[in-house]
GROMACS .gro file of C-alpha atoms in nm:
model
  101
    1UNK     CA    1   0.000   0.000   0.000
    2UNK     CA    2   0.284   0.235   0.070
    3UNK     CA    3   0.243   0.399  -0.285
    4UNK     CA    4   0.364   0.735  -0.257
    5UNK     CA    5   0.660   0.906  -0.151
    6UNK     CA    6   0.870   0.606  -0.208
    7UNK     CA    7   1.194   0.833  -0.244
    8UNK     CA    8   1.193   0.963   0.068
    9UNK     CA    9   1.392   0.837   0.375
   10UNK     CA   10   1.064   0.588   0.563
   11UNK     CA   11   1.011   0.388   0.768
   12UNK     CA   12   0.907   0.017   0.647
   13UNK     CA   13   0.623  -0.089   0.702
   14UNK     CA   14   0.709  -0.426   0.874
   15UNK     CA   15   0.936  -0.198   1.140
   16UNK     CA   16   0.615   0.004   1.185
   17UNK     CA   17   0.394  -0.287   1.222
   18UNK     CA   18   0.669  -0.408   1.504
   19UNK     CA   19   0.610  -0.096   1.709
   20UNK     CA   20   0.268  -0.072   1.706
   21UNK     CA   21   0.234  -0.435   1.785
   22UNK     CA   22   0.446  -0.330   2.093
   23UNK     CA   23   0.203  -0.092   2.202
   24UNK     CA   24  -0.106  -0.328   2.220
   25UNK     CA   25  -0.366  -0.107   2.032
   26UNK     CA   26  -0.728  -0.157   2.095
   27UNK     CA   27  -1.052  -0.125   1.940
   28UNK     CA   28  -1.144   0.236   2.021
   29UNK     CA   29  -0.788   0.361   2.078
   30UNK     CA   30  -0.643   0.703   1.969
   31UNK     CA   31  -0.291   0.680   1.849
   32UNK     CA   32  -0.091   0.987   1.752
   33UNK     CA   33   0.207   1.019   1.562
   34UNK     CA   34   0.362   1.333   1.605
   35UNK     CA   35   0.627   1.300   1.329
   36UNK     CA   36   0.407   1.102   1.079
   37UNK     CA   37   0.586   1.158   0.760
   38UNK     CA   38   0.429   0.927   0.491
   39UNK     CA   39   0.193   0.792   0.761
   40UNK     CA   40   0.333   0.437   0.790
   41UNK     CA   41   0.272   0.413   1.182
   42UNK     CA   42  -0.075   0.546   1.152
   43UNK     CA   43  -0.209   0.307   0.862
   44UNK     CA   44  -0.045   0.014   1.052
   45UNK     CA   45  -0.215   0.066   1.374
   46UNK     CA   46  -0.558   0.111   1.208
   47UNK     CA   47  -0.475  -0.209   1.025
   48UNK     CA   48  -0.470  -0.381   1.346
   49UNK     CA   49  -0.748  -0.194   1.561
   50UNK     CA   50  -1.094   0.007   1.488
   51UNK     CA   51  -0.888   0.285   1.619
   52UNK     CA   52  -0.829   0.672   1.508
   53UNK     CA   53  -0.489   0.674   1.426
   54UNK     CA   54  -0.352   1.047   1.345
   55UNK     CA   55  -0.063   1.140   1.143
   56UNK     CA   56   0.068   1.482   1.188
   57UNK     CA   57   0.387   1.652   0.989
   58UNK     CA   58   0.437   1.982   0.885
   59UNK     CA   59   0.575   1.885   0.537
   60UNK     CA   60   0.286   1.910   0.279
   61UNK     CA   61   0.383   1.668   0.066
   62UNK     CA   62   0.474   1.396   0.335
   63UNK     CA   63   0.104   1.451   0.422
   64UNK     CA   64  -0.003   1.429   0.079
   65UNK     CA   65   0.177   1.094   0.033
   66UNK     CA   66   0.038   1.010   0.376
   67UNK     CA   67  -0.382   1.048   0.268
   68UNK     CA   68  -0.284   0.926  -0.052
   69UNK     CA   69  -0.148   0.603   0.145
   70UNK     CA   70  -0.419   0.568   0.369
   71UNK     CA   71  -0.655   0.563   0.084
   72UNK     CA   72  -0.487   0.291  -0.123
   73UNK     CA   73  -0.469   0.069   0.207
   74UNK     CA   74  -0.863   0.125   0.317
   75UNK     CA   75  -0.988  -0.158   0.178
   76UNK     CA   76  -0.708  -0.343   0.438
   77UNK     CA   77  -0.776  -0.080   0.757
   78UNK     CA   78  -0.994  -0.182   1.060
   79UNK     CA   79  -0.988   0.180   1.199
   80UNK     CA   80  -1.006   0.531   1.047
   81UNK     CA   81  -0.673   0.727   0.933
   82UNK     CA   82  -0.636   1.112   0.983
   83UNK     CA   83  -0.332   1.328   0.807
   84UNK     CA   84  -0.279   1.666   0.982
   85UNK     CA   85  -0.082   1.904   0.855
   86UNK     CA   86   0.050   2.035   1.169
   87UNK     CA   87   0.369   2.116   1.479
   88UNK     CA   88   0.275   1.855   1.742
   89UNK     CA   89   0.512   2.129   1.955
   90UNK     CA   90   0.320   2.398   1.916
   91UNK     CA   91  -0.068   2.253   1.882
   92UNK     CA   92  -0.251   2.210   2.183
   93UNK     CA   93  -0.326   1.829   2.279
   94UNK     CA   94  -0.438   1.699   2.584
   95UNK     CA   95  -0.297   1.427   2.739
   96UNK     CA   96  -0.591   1.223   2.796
   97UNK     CA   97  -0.745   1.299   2.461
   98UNK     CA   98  -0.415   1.036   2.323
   99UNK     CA   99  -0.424   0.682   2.449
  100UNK     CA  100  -0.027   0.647   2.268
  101UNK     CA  101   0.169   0.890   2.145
   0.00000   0.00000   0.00000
């Protein structure tokens, strides 16, 4: 599924898969990735839970690659993918509102 942005510097997707299984996601979840790039972490999580996973970068065309991603891998997602262009330093979250980060 990872069909975009294929020459930039990624993550695989079998190392992201690794972390996220480390964290144990579960249905209902909200998983943030602060540095999401092409969205690799987020579309694996939501692969393996009904969760919200959201990818935030501030490079526009990491987060185009990202949506563009997360739509070719729907038809394989259990949860619901959101790409947000946006500083995780500077935007407001609250703790609680992130089950892992």
């Amino acid at each position: 599924w990872l069909l975009h942005g294929a020459e930039r510097a990624h993550m695989r997707p079998s190392r992201a898969a690794c972390l996220v299984r480390m964290l144990c996601p579960c249905d209902g979840d909200v998983l943030l990735d602060p540095c999401g790039g092409l969205g690799v972490i987020a579309i694996e999580a939501a692969s393996l839970a009904a969760l919200l996973a959201i990818s935030m970068d501030t490079d526009a065309t990491a987060n185009a690659a990202a949506a563009a991603s997360a739509v070719a891998a729907r038809s394989q997602l259990r949860g619901c993918v959101h790409v947000v262009n946006a500083n995780a330093l500077t935007r407001s979250i609250r703790a609680s509102s992130v089950d892992a980060c």
